[in-house]
């Protein structure tokens, strides 16, 4: 939007410079913008085109324009609706639990407790482990024959296949995702809590506010930007994340989510009976699934952002 | 543990290699066969396969001998997880840095006439797009059983792959010591098998272990049951046709019997087997965690290495009460090898195939890999010899014939993934058959 000068006239250059020097800022950010367009914007646009082709990803094979056939194929398969539903559940549970528990931990760790720094480090550690290490750790912990959890449950006569069980595998993946991302949420909340002016809290205490009232009336409103950041990161991250599903279950036992479906279609993973099945990539179809995922992510992000942003100015 | 064959790259000059590659490609048509003398310029021949420790060991021995004969050629084998093979192959084919690749046998490259409306077979598309080198006319093809070459490599008028061998996957490894301890003998009928399971379980020994976390190994006992309940190749083709042309193939008494017997096997399998990785199952069996494991003969070397002192055997899983019907073996051709047309080292790749096909070298490959040989007059391993496999008692399993419907939620064949305790944990097999039939019918 054109900026207005002090006398109300419209100034076309948002950087304020006039004449030949007015181009200088554009020259400054042109390389960055160029890289963005080249490596992010154009590929993103290309995805919409590829979504309407039968591209396989193997060079040399002909690529045909097939209109909306990939989308029809996706929505014709009833199991894909379960994948979408699972993706929404995954994003919802991860976002709510990770942030609510993370906030609680942050509040505790922001207080004066012993070994605070050490505990913060422990809480944050899973974030730096990475997906593969996290997957290996939890596979060992939940090994159905020799893992510690299985051994403990066996004492009570309980047996489980854990990641091999259709009944609980999905919830276990969610739990591991929360475990892995919790430290990040806690770190952001602690940073936010440390920006709350102590004098406001002291004033509230002087006025007789209880600890709960101080949190609800002072701390919580001032944490709004942190909540927005954390929630957005969790929503977008969980909708677009497939790595944990890949490492822990390979999408089996009803754990596949949209992003994993994109990966599966795009890179031709072998599925089903391993003795005979060999599949190749269907990158055109994968592109169409990623478009569905993009729309879902965008809708969720705009709704969440719209709500949280509206909440911030009212504080 | 990784079985990826990692070899330190030998120092070599890139430009001479590229020059050789260009010469190789340019002169290929003139060469015609794999008898060309190798150039002295160093090159690296890349081969892609899936992780299978015995095969990697056999390839390591073979490649060492090959490199000794052709000092300028370094063979680099990449072994990747089965689930990642397609991904890696696709990307490396696109990148053009692969010479020889494992492929599925090409017998699925065309559909039977009664199968309509399915996406084109990708193997057929790749061959039509000239992605694989036509091996027809190569002298080394004469080393192989003609039927093997025809089955794994023939598409149209060309030959595009050579085999590694066959393996059997309708049998069960059993722990001889545990059997002897409880006075059990190898079962030859279904009733005897159930008796063996009952006795083992009564002594607190899990009868079976299956590594189902990978999603497919629980199919193995079902494949064995299919082999007996559809006892001829003709009856399996009839089943395949009925699945595509009738509306109740999954609900026939024989089909439901397959599900019921599979359910019985699962009920005698170690608890939590749905979460056991397939790679762990042979080792767990070798450690005595269970008395039996339904698996393919490809796992024999792994079991033997995991516990060299283990006394074990392999018997065909008996699914009927007729010992003669149960005595048959079912299986498939395993890895097949193709040369990519995009290879910069076609001459070297053909030299490798010729060396591999040479009966003397192939015999060594067979002795380590554990495959049943696909060349005549090659001694198999003592284990394979003990199975007594002949043309009369071996036939292709139904799982190799079956073609999946692209829109159906399940693979072709019976829905073992929802039999208790797996998946939706059905205990009523008539109900499961009806659900599967309904899903199949609505997908068409």
XYZ file of C-alpha atoms in Angstrom:
759
model
C 0.000 0.000 0.000
C 1.481 3.377 -0.922
C 2.784 5.303 2.081
C 1.499 8.785 2.864
C 3.783 11.703 3.512
C 3.209 14.266 6.232
C 1.246 16.541 3.904
C -1.000 13.698 2.794
C 0.466 13.123 -0.648
C 1.055 9.547 -1.700
C 4.658 8.395 -1.756
C 5.175 5.450 -4.089
C 8.451 4.290 -2.590
C 7.804 2.581 0.755
C 11.421 3.098 1.728
C 11.021 6.851 1.603
C 13.892 7.674 -0.718
C 13.251 9.788 -3.775
C 14.939 9.939 -7.120
C 17.527 7.523 -8.359
C 18.489 6.426 -4.837
C 15.021 5.037 -4.405
C 16.043 1.877 -6.213
C 18.780 1.017 -3.756
C 16.589 -0.891 -1.269
C 15.105 -2.971 -4.065
C 18.576 -3.884 -5.250
C 19.314 -4.956 -1.695
C 16.514 -7.437 -1.352
C 16.352 -8.542 -4.979
C 18.793 -11.453 -4.532
C 16.821 -12.782 -1.596
C 13.547 -12.350 -3.412
C 15.040 -13.979 -6.487
C 16.104 -17.015 -4.502
C 12.694 -17.178 -2.868
C 10.926 -17.074 -6.217
C 13.312 -19.549 -7.799
C 13.443 -22.158 -5.077
C 10.132 -21.740 -3.254
C 7.518 -19.881 -5.251
C 8.062 -21.429 -8.669
C 8.291 -25.024 -7.363
C 5.132 -24.407 -5.371
C 3.340 -23.204 -8.492
C 4.790 -26.108 -10.468
C 3.211 -28.515 -7.985
C -0.224 -27.341 -9.105
C 0.701 -28.161 -12.691
C 2.233 -31.545 -11.844
C -0.892 -32.388 -9.865
C -2.680 -32.525 -13.209
C -0.201 -34.853 -14.901
C 0.689 -38.541 -14.725
C 4.367 -37.794 -14.018
C 6.241 -40.704 -12.459
C 9.470 -38.952 -11.553
C 11.496 -41.213 -13.804
C 13.194 -39.247 -16.510
C 12.359 -40.324 -20.006
C 8.871 -41.581 -19.312
C 6.235 -39.476 -21.072
C 4.224 -37.006 -18.995
C 0.609 -36.457 -19.958
C -1.787 -33.745 -18.861
C -4.718 -35.564 -17.260
C -6.711 -32.705 -15.790
C -8.282 -33.447 -12.434
C -7.941 -37.235 -12.695
C -5.459 -37.403 -9.819
C -7.835 -35.513 -7.552
C -10.726 -37.739 -8.598
C -8.586 -40.788 -7.808
C -7.698 -39.385 -4.406
C -11.263 -38.579 -3.414
C -12.615 -41.794 -4.973
C -10.604 -43.897 -2.516
C -12.522 -43.999 0.748
C -9.418 -44.770 2.783
C -8.084 -41.304 1.930
C -10.880 -39.721 3.945
C -9.595 -41.659 6.932
C -6.141 -40.282 6.203
C -7.489 -36.723 6.206
C -9.410 -37.358 9.422
C -6.310 -38.878 10.999
C -4.258 -35.865 9.949
C -6.707 -33.513 11.646
C -6.741 -35.616 14.812
C -2.950 -35.757 14.767
C -2.633 -31.989 14.404
C -5.338 -31.270 16.966
C -4.082 -33.579 19.695
C -0.439 -32.642 19.202
C -1.224 -28.917 19.262
C -3.484 -28.991 22.295
C -1.502 -31.413 24.462
C 1.943 -30.152 23.524
C 1.023 -26.548 24.275
C -1.085 -27.044 27.368
C 1.383 -29.413 29.014
C 4.268 -27.327 27.707
C 2.820 -24.220 29.301
C 2.437 -26.003 32.615
C 6.041 -27.188 32.515
C 7.221 -23.707 31.517
C 5.415 -22.116 34.451
C 7.021 -24.593 36.836
C 10.462 -24.153 35.326
C 10.098 -20.370 35.386
C 9.730 -20.482 39.151
C 12.419 -20.960 41.710
C 13.045 -24.669 41.818
C 16.225 -26.629 42.404
C 18.203 -27.888 39.398
C 16.140 -25.626 37.167
C 18.787 -25.365 34.442
C 19.388 -29.101 34.429
C 15.668 -29.852 34.185
C 15.273 -27.350 31.357
C 18.077 -29.090 29.505
C 16.437 -32.478 30.008
C 13.085 -31.169 28.791
C 14.667 -29.624 25.697
C 16.921 -32.594 24.898
C 14.407 -34.542 22.732
C 14.227 -31.573 20.359
C 17.875 -31.950 19.417
C 17.813 -35.744 19.181
C 16.285 -35.731 15.728
C 13.624 -37.977 14.300
C 15.747 -41.042 13.599
C 17.293 -41.217 17.050
C 13.912 -40.565 18.621
C 12.432 -43.378 16.569
C 15.163 -45.809 17.563
C 14.856 -44.887 21.241
C 11.106 -45.452 21.300
C 11.321 -48.629 19.249
C 13.647 -50.018 21.896
C 11.524 -48.770 24.768
C 8.394 -50.255 23.212
C 9.918 -53.473 21.881
C 7.092 -55.990 22.376
C 9.327 -58.903 23.356
C 12.227 -57.446 25.323
C 11.460 -53.753 25.867
C 11.153 -52.340 29.383
C 7.526 -51.319 28.965
C 6.541 -54.759 27.672
C 8.401 -56.405 30.558
C 6.621 -54.178 33.051
C 3.177 -54.779 31.545
C 3.796 -58.514 31.398
C 3.854 -58.529 35.200
C 0.174 -57.591 35.047
C -0.561 -60.056 32.261
C -0.841 -57.322 29.647
C 0.607 -57.848 26.165
C 0.796 -55.372 23.337
C 2.393 -55.093 19.916
C 2.732 -51.321 20.527
C 3.663 -49.835 17.133
C 2.396 -53.032 15.541
C -1.060 -52.664 17.053
C -3.722 -50.964 14.989
C -5.544 -50.029 18.191
C -2.782 -47.942 19.734
C -0.019 -47.373 17.167
C -1.427 -44.028 16.039
C -1.723 -42.740 19.586
C 1.794 -43.859 20.358
C 3.114 -41.929 17.360
C 1.236 -38.868 18.598
C 2.721 -39.342 22.063
C 6.242 -39.566 20.648
C 5.620 -36.471 18.508
C 4.512 -34.564 21.603
C 7.512 -35.859 23.571
C 9.803 -34.709 20.787
C 8.267 -31.260 20.337
C 7.483 -30.438 23.933
C 10.876 -28.888 24.658
C 10.439 -26.387 21.866
C 7.060 -25.221 23.182
C 8.440 -25.004 26.704
C 11.387 -22.897 25.547
C 9.108 -20.409 23.797
C 6.759 -20.216 26.772
C 9.645 -19.679 29.192
C 10.926 -16.873 26.985
C 7.445 -15.356 27.061
C 7.080 -15.769 30.811
C 10.345 -13.956 31.355
C 8.991 -10.914 29.524
C 6.081 -10.539 31.957
C 6.956 -7.455 34.070
C 7.411 -8.532 37.709
C 5.948 -5.249 38.929
C 2.615 -6.099 37.309
C 2.527 -9.408 39.141
C 3.586 -7.711 42.385
C 0.887 -5.075 41.961
C -1.711 -7.768 41.372
C -0.510 -9.629 44.453
C -0.678 -6.428 46.485
C -4.260 -6.004 45.316
C -5.009 -9.421 46.731
C -5.042 -11.513 43.537
C -4.469 -15.203 44.100
C -1.830 -17.122 42.143
C -4.506 -18.427 39.771
C -5.951 -14.966 39.243
C -2.484 -13.511 38.600
C -1.859 -16.138 35.949
C -5.277 -15.742 34.327
C -5.446 -11.940 34.440
C -1.811 -10.950 33.991
C 0.452 -13.704 32.750
C -1.881 -15.454 30.275
C -2.858 -12.298 28.364
C 0.745 -11.215 28.071
C 1.685 -14.636 26.742
C -0.686 -14.249 23.788
C 2.066 -13.731 21.158
C 3.852 -16.845 22.450
C 0.625 -18.838 22.276
C 0.089 -17.712 18.688
C 3.618 -18.710 17.745
C 3.496 -22.062 19.498
C 0.087 -23.023 18.205
C 0.912 -22.086 14.624
C 4.191 -23.968 14.684
C 2.499 -27.021 16.179
C -0.409 -26.987 13.714
C 1.679 -26.511 10.596
C 4.430 -28.796 11.841
C 2.113 -31.657 12.671
C 0.106 -31.413 9.441
C 3.234 -31.439 7.309
C 5.320 -33.900 9.304
C 5.688 -37.472 8.079
C 9.102 -38.438 9.420
C 7.995 -39.970 12.709
C 5.316 -42.022 11.007
C 7.926 -43.238 8.540
C 10.441 -44.175 11.219
C 8.065 -45.716 13.747
C 5.419 -47.514 11.701
C 6.086 -46.944 8.009
C 2.484 -45.813 7.777
C 1.159 -49.231 8.760
C -1.527 -49.983 11.328
C -3.656 -46.966 10.493
C -0.959 -44.391 11.166
C -0.642 -42.868 7.718
C -1.267 -39.133 7.537
C -1.501 -36.841 4.510
C 2.156 -35.889 4.443
C 3.134 -39.553 4.586
C 0.714 -40.295 1.766
C 2.519 -37.665 -0.307
C 5.855 -39.280 0.469
C 4.521 -42.737 -0.273
C 3.097 -41.751 -3.631
C 5.959 -39.482 -4.590
C 8.790 -41.839 -3.934
C 7.238 -45.212 -4.674
C 7.663 -46.998 -1.412
C 7.055 -50.703 -1.579
C 4.058 -51.621 0.516
C 1.952 -54.650 1.184
C 3.333 -58.118 0.718
C 7.032 -57.543 0.672
C 7.733 -60.738 -1.175
C 6.202 -59.552 -4.367
C 5.170 -55.924 -4.340
C 7.310 -53.363 -6.072
C 5.892 -49.953 -6.749
C 7.258 -46.954 -8.539
C 6.702 -43.300 -7.904
C 3.533 -41.547 -8.967
C 4.719 -38.008 -8.589
C 1.778 -36.465 -10.393
C -0.583 -38.133 -7.967
C 1.713 -37.185 -5.084
C 1.542 -33.574 -6.214
C -2.258 -33.697 -6.129
C -2.191 -35.065 -2.570
C 0.239 -32.327 -1.586
C -2.170 -29.747 -3.026
C -4.901 -31.202 -0.803
C -2.477 -31.014 2.097
C -1.592 -27.419 1.222
C -5.234 -26.370 1.193
C -5.847 -28.110 4.515
C -2.785 -26.514 6.099
C -3.650 -23.068 4.756
C -7.233 -23.249 6.018
C -6.125 -24.420 9.455
C -3.377 -21.820 9.665
C -5.637 -18.943 8.613
C -8.403 -19.950 10.997
C -6.030 -20.378 13.925
C -4.060 -17.252 13.080
C -7.219 -15.212 12.594
C -8.579 -16.250 15.967
C -5.356 -15.786 17.881
C -4.519 -12.457 16.223
C -7.952 -11.104 17.054
C -7.346 -12.088 20.626
C -4.032 -10.266 20.912
C -5.170 -6.626 20.412
C -7.952 -7.002 22.985
C -5.495 -7.643 25.761
C 23.339 -53.356 12.479
C 23.880 -52.457 8.894
C 24.500 -54.798 6.065
C 25.171 -52.078 3.625
C 28.214 -52.988 1.728
C 30.567 -50.130 2.153
C 33.746 -50.082 0.317
C 36.279 -47.356 0.394
C 36.321 -45.638 -2.913
C 39.460 -46.211 -4.784
C 41.139 -43.130 -5.965
C 40.577 -42.744 -9.618
C 40.464 -40.067 -12.186
C 37.084 -38.912 -13.281
C 37.892 -37.781 -16.777
C 39.327 -41.093 -17.970
C 36.290 -42.808 -16.526
C 33.957 -40.522 -18.387
C 35.940 -40.990 -21.539
C 35.702 -44.749 -21.147
C 32.007 -44.441 -20.492
C 31.488 -42.464 -23.645
C 33.501 -44.970 -25.601
C 31.586 -47.818 -23.995
C 28.223 -46.394 -24.900
C 29.327 -45.489 -28.369
C 30.804 -48.842 -29.126
C 28.165 -50.992 -27.471
C 26.286 -51.839 -30.604
C 29.517 -52.904 -32.218
C 30.435 -55.075 -29.259
C 27.184 -57.006 -29.218
C 28.249 -59.421 -26.507
C 29.976 -59.252 -23.169
C 33.268 -60.533 -24.460
C 34.908 -57.191 -24.908
C 38.263 -56.771 -23.266
C 38.124 -54.339 -20.415
C 39.851 -51.040 -20.796
C 42.575 -50.165 -18.345
C 40.874 -46.930 -17.308
C 39.453 -47.242 -13.781
C 35.704 -47.205 -13.479
C 33.167 -47.863 -10.737
C 30.302 -50.185 -11.542
C 27.290 -49.468 -9.346
C 24.749 -52.113 -8.367
C 21.576 -51.562 -6.355
C 19.774 -54.238 -4.375
C 17.805 -54.624 -1.166
C 19.271 -55.613 2.185
C 19.613 -59.350 2.460
C 22.793 -60.335 4.337
C 23.443 -63.648 2.570
C 23.052 -62.029 -0.834
C 25.380 -59.189 0.130
C 27.968 -61.708 1.308
C 27.655 -63.686 -1.895
C 28.004 -60.511 -3.960
C 31.060 -59.432 -1.965
C 32.816 -62.708 -2.786
C 31.729 -62.588 -6.400
C 32.766 -58.960 -6.816
C 36.173 -59.541 -5.258
C 36.839 -62.240 -7.841
C 35.457 -60.020 -10.594
C 37.718 -57.152 -9.560
C 40.686 -59.491 -9.528
C 39.953 -60.417 -13.120
C 39.206 -56.822 -14.151
C 41.509 -54.685 -12.002
C 40.278 -51.449 -13.542
C 36.668 -52.085 -12.494
C 35.551 -51.387 -8.950
C 32.130 -52.779 -8.077
C 30.102 -50.757 -5.627
C 26.992 -52.466 -4.253
C 24.343 -50.364 -2.528
C 21.998 -52.422 -0.392
C 18.991 -50.508 0.908
C 16.016 -51.461 3.056
C 13.357 -53.317 1.096
C 10.867 -50.530 1.667
C 13.281 -47.941 0.302
C 14.396 -49.828 -2.788
C 11.865 -48.246 -5.119
C 12.652 -44.785 -3.802
C 16.367 -45.164 -4.232
C 16.022 -46.808 -7.619
C 13.744 -44.047 -8.872
C 16.045 -41.271 -7.733
C 19.202 -42.952 -8.958
C 17.651 -43.752 -12.305
C 16.695 -40.110 -12.586
C 20.200 -39.068 -11.582
C 21.738 -41.511 -14.054
C 24.281 -42.900 -11.601
C 23.246 -46.538 -11.595
C 24.491 -49.342 -13.826
C 22.804 -52.539 -12.635
C 19.663 -52.707 -10.554
C 17.605 -55.312 -8.827
C 14.190 -55.589 -10.417
C 11.139 -57.692 -9.808
C 10.775 -60.539 -12.235
C 8.969 -59.144 -15.237
C 6.216 -61.749 -15.338
C 3.753 -59.130 -14.149
C 4.533 -56.824 -17.040
C 1.254 -57.570 -18.752
C -2.163 -58.236 -17.261
C -4.440 -61.128 -18.158
C -7.142 -60.080 -20.608
C -9.931 -60.181 -17.987
C -8.277 -57.426 -15.939
C -9.522 -54.072 -17.151
C -9.181 -50.497 -16.095
C -5.970 -50.793 -14.139
C -3.075 -48.348 -14.367
C -0.409 -49.569 -16.781
C 2.246 -51.816 -15.309
C 5.284 -49.684 -14.605
C 7.763 -52.381 -15.632
C 6.086 -52.538 -19.027
C 6.204 -48.751 -19.282
C 9.879 -48.653 -18.382
C 10.754 -51.288 -20.941
C 8.679 -49.515 -23.571
C 10.570 -46.332 -22.689
C 13.833 -48.177 -23.371
C 15.040 -47.891 -19.784
C 16.600 -51.359 -19.627
C 19.205 -52.884 -21.880
C 17.931 -55.705 -24.078
C 20.144 -58.684 -23.259
C 18.926 -60.830 -26.135
C 21.809 -62.400 -27.960
C 24.217 -62.244 -25.034
C 26.192 -65.474 -24.784
C 25.764 -65.730 -21.010
C 21.999 -66.259 -21.362
C 22.785 -69.805 -22.477
C 24.129 -70.577 -19.000
C 20.659 -70.268 -17.456
C 17.628 -72.528 -17.459
C 15.581 -71.252 -20.414
C 12.422 -71.256 -18.310
C 14.088 -69.026 -15.723
C 15.191 -66.498 -18.321
C 11.779 -66.612 -19.933
C 10.007 -66.105 -16.617
C 12.066 -63.321 -15.119
C 13.331 -61.450 -18.131
C 11.231 -61.891 -21.235
C 8.981 -59.045 -22.260
C 7.799 -58.967 -25.854
C 10.691 -60.027 -28.032
C 13.402 -58.892 -25.636
C 15.212 -60.245 -22.593
C 15.724 -57.588 -19.940
C 16.797 -59.408 -16.789
C 18.633 -62.443 -15.489
C 17.741 -64.225 -12.253
C 19.540 -64.924 -9.013
C 17.649 -68.071 -8.149
C 14.441 -69.206 -6.589
C 13.388 -69.475 -3.013
C 10.583 -71.111 -1.130
C 8.374 -69.318 1.333
C 5.636 -71.806 2.137
C 7.580 -73.606 4.817
C 8.297 -73.353 8.506
C 11.663 -73.363 10.273
C 11.519 -75.496 13.404
C 13.806 -75.983 16.366
C 14.772 -79.667 16.405
C 15.941 -79.542 20.004
C 12.618 -78.197 21.278
C 10.700 -80.701 19.175
C 12.753 -83.555 20.590
C 12.403 -82.228 24.131
C 8.612 -82.445 23.940
C 8.472 -85.636 21.904
C 7.199 -83.958 18.759
C 7.768 -84.958 15.173
C 7.474 -82.908 12.011
C 3.777 -82.514 11.212
C 2.564 -83.610 7.807
C -1.129 -82.792 8.272
C -3.047 -79.818 9.586
C -4.291 -81.765 12.604
C -0.760 -82.820 13.483
C 0.396 -79.211 13.217
C -2.322 -78.071 15.596
C -1.318 -80.859 17.991
C 2.314 -79.716 17.892
C 1.229 -76.154 18.633
C -0.995 -77.266 21.476
C 1.772 -79.294 23.125
C 4.317 -76.501 22.798
C 1.935 -73.947 24.211
C 1.050 -76.196 27.128
C 4.754 -76.168 28.045
C 4.946 -72.404 27.860
C 6.825 -72.369 24.553
C 5.379 -69.988 21.934
C 4.859 -72.213 18.879
C 5.510 -69.487 16.281
C 7.291 -66.170 15.992
C 6.609 -63.783 13.102
C 8.159 -60.326 12.613
C 5.025 -58.561 11.448
C 6.022 -54.965 12.217
C 7.117 -54.630 8.592
C 3.548 -55.253 7.528
C 3.914 -58.324 5.301
C 5.577 -61.323 7.061
C 2.304 -62.501 8.609
C 1.280 -63.240 5.026
C 3.827 -66.040 4.815
C 1.826 -68.707 6.688
C -1.231 -67.641 4.707
C 0.685 -68.108 1.463
C 1.567 -71.607 2.629
C -2.074 -72.346 3.412
C -3.129 -71.031 -0.007
C -0.546 -73.318 -1.596
C -2.290 -76.395 -0.161
C -5.925 -75.311 -0.338
C -5.440 -74.283 -3.968
C -3.084 -77.173 -4.680
C -2.405 -76.729 -8.387
C -1.205 -73.822 -10.455
C -4.398 -74.100 -12.484
C -6.534 -73.769 -9.360
C -4.589 -70.615 -8.358
C -5.107 -69.038 -11.751
C -8.779 -69.953 -11.466
C -8.918 -68.194 -8.110
C -7.215 -65.138 -9.575
C -9.695 -65.023 -12.431
C -12.636 -65.568 -10.099
C -11.534 -62.638 -7.924
C -11.693 -60.375 -10.961
C -14.696 -61.815 -12.742
C -17.096 -62.913 -9.999
C -18.562 -61.182 -6.975
C -17.985 -63.789 -4.292
C -14.517 -65.298 -4.709
C -13.475 -64.213 -1.220
C -16.542 -65.773 0.374
C -16.283 -69.322 -0.962
C -15.778 -72.076 1.639
C -12.160 -72.612 0.524
C -11.391 -68.903 0.755
C -12.869 -68.679 4.244
C -10.921 -71.800 5.202
C -7.698 -69.970 4.275
C -8.659 -67.210 6.703
C -9.650 -69.641 9.458
C -6.389 -71.562 9.279
C -4.401 -68.332 9.196
C -6.268 -67.219 12.304
C -5.301 -70.473 14.002
C -1.624 -69.908 13.190
C -1.789 -66.374 14.607
C -3.411 -67.673 17.783
C -0.319 -69.823 18.326
C 2.122 -67.000 17.537
C 4.097 -65.201 20.217
C 2.128 -62.342 21.754
C 2.867 -58.899 20.407
C 4.217 -60.281 17.132
C 2.610 -57.381 15.288
C 5.340 -55.150 16.736
C 8.359 -57.390 16.112
C 10.555 -56.176 13.230
C 10.981 -58.766 10.511
C 14.759 -58.489 10.727
C 14.597 -59.589 14.379
C 12.448 -62.691 13.914
C 15.100 -65.117 12.575
C 17.442 -64.151 15.408
C 14.706 -64.515 18.023
C 13.871 -67.940 16.625
C 17.548 -68.878 16.653
C 17.698 -67.788 20.292
C 14.900 -70.195 21.169
C 12.176 -67.597 21.793
C 9.751 -69.746 19.790
C 9.784 -73.253 18.379
C 8.865 -72.368 14.797
C 8.891 -69.447 12.400
C 7.116 -69.360 9.040
C 9.651 -67.787 6.715
C 11.317 -68.063 3.362
C 14.361 -70.178 2.670
C 16.294 -66.935 2.223
C 16.437 -66.676 6.015
C 18.278 -69.976 6.484
C 21.779 -68.434 6.337
C 20.715 -65.716 8.799
C 19.383 -68.262 11.294
C 22.479 -70.408 10.939
C 24.740 -67.413 11.555
C 22.672 -66.128 14.468
C 23.141 -69.387 16.342
C 25.588 -71.811 14.721
C 24.781 -74.439 17.349
C 21.064 -74.425 16.643
C 19.679 -77.615 15.185
C 16.851 -76.621 12.927
C 14.939 -77.864 9.922
C 12.323 -76.662 7.456
C 9.069 -78.339 6.547
C 6.194 -77.373 4.260
C 3.393 -75.951 6.385
C 0.665 -78.594 6.149
C -2.714 -76.976 5.600
C -4.809 -80.029 4.755
C -5.055 -83.497 6.195
C -3.597 -85.023 3.055
C 0.186 -85.445 3.427
C 0.697 -85.744 -0.311
C -0.996 -82.401 -0.973
C 0.933 -80.773 1.854
C 4.286 -82.018 0.581
C 4.503 -79.413 -2.158
C 6.606 -76.268 -2.079
C 5.617 -72.810 -3.245
C 7.880 -69.924 -4.021
C 9.170 -67.462 -6.506
C 12.148 -66.225 -8.391
C 13.992 -63.835 -6.146
C 16.162 -60.902 -7.189
C 16.576 -60.311 -10.896
C 19.244 -58.081 -12.391
C 18.860 -55.555 -15.183
C 21.287 -53.151 -16.826
C 20.062 -49.631 -17.225
C 20.256 -48.115 -20.658
C 21.390 -44.889 -19.033
C 24.448 -46.676 -17.637
C 27.749 -45.122 -18.589
C 29.431 -48.505 -18.148
C 27.350 -50.909 -20.200
C 30.352 -52.913 -21.325
C 31.533 -53.399 -17.763
C 27.990 -54.218 -16.692
C 27.760 -56.905 -19.359
C 31.158 -58.225 -18.267
C 29.797 -58.444 -14.724
C 26.698 -60.329 -15.886
C 28.814 -62.720 -17.921
C 31.096 -63.301 -14.936
C 28.123 -63.794 -12.606
C 26.463 -66.200 -15.041
C 29.590 -68.319 -15.450
C 28.613 -71.635 -13.813
C 31.774 -71.745 -11.700
C 31.128 -68.293 -10.258
C 27.380 -68.765 -9.975
C 27.937 -71.963 -7.988
C 29.904 -69.956 -5.410
C 27.201 -67.302 -5.375
C 24.577 -69.966 -4.709
C 26.585 -71.562 -1.906
C 26.505 -68.287 0.065
C 23.249 -66.651 -0.993
C 21.110 -69.669 -0.201
C 19.006 -69.422 -3.351
C 17.929 -72.509 -5.211
C 19.964 -72.378 -8.450
C 18.453 -71.325 -11.757
C 21.290 -72.791 -13.810
C 21.506 -76.491 -14.632
C 23.997 -78.783 -12.925
C 24.744 -76.411 -10.060
C 24.982 -77.869 -6.601
C 22.626 -76.178 -4.210
C 23.360 -75.697 -0.517
C 23.037 -78.712 1.797
C 20.002 -77.039 3.319
C 18.283 -76.590 -0.030
C 19.243 -80.102 -1.062
C 17.615 -81.402 2.092
C 14.273 -79.968 0.978
C 14.126 -82.237 -2.045
C 12.724 -79.588 -4.330
C 11.928 -80.868 -7.814
C 9.899 -79.651 -10.737
C 7.137 -81.955 -9.579
C 6.751 -80.633 -6.057
C 7.458 -76.939 -6.702
C 5.010 -74.443 -8.161
C 4.466 -70.714 -8.195
C 2.582 -69.390 -5.210
C -0.745 -67.577 -5.563
C 0.740 -64.371 -4.146
C 2.944 -64.110 -7.214
C 0.023 -64.497 -9.570
C -2.423 -62.184 -7.828
C -2.949 -58.720 -9.286
C -4.119 -55.958 -6.974
C -7.001 -53.653 -7.777
C -5.610 -50.124 -7.692
C -8.574 -48.698 -5.782
C -9.129 -51.559 -3.362
C -7.991 -50.918 0.196
C -6.251 -54.274 0.411
C -3.705 -56.011 -1.752
C -4.895 -58.842 -3.944
C -5.392 -62.009 -1.967
C -6.840 -62.615 1.425
C -7.068 -59.968 4.120
C -4.713 -61.432 6.690
C -3.991 -57.952 8.035
C -7.338 -57.805 9.802
C -7.294 -61.252 11.406
C -7.024 -61.112 15.192
C -4.846 -59.899 16.771
C -3.782 -57.825 13.743
C -5.527 -54.803 12.312
C -9.238 -54.717 13.017
C -8.851 -58.018 14.859
C -11.694 -59.961 13.235
C -12.389 -63.312 14.876
C -15.297 -64.297 12.629
C -13.755 -65.142 9.288
C -17.061 -65.257 7.419
C -17.607 -61.696 8.491
C -14.104 -60.662 7.453
C -14.536 -62.358 4.065
C -17.793 -60.475 3.514
C -16.174 -57.164 4.389
C -13.255 -57.831 2.072
C -15.537 -58.907 -0.764
C -17.644 -55.795 -0.352
C -14.577 -53.549 -0.417
C -13.250 -55.299 -3.515
C -16.571 -55.124 -5.340
C -17.022 -51.442 -4.647
C -13.477 -50.633 -5.729
C -13.881 -51.979 -9.245
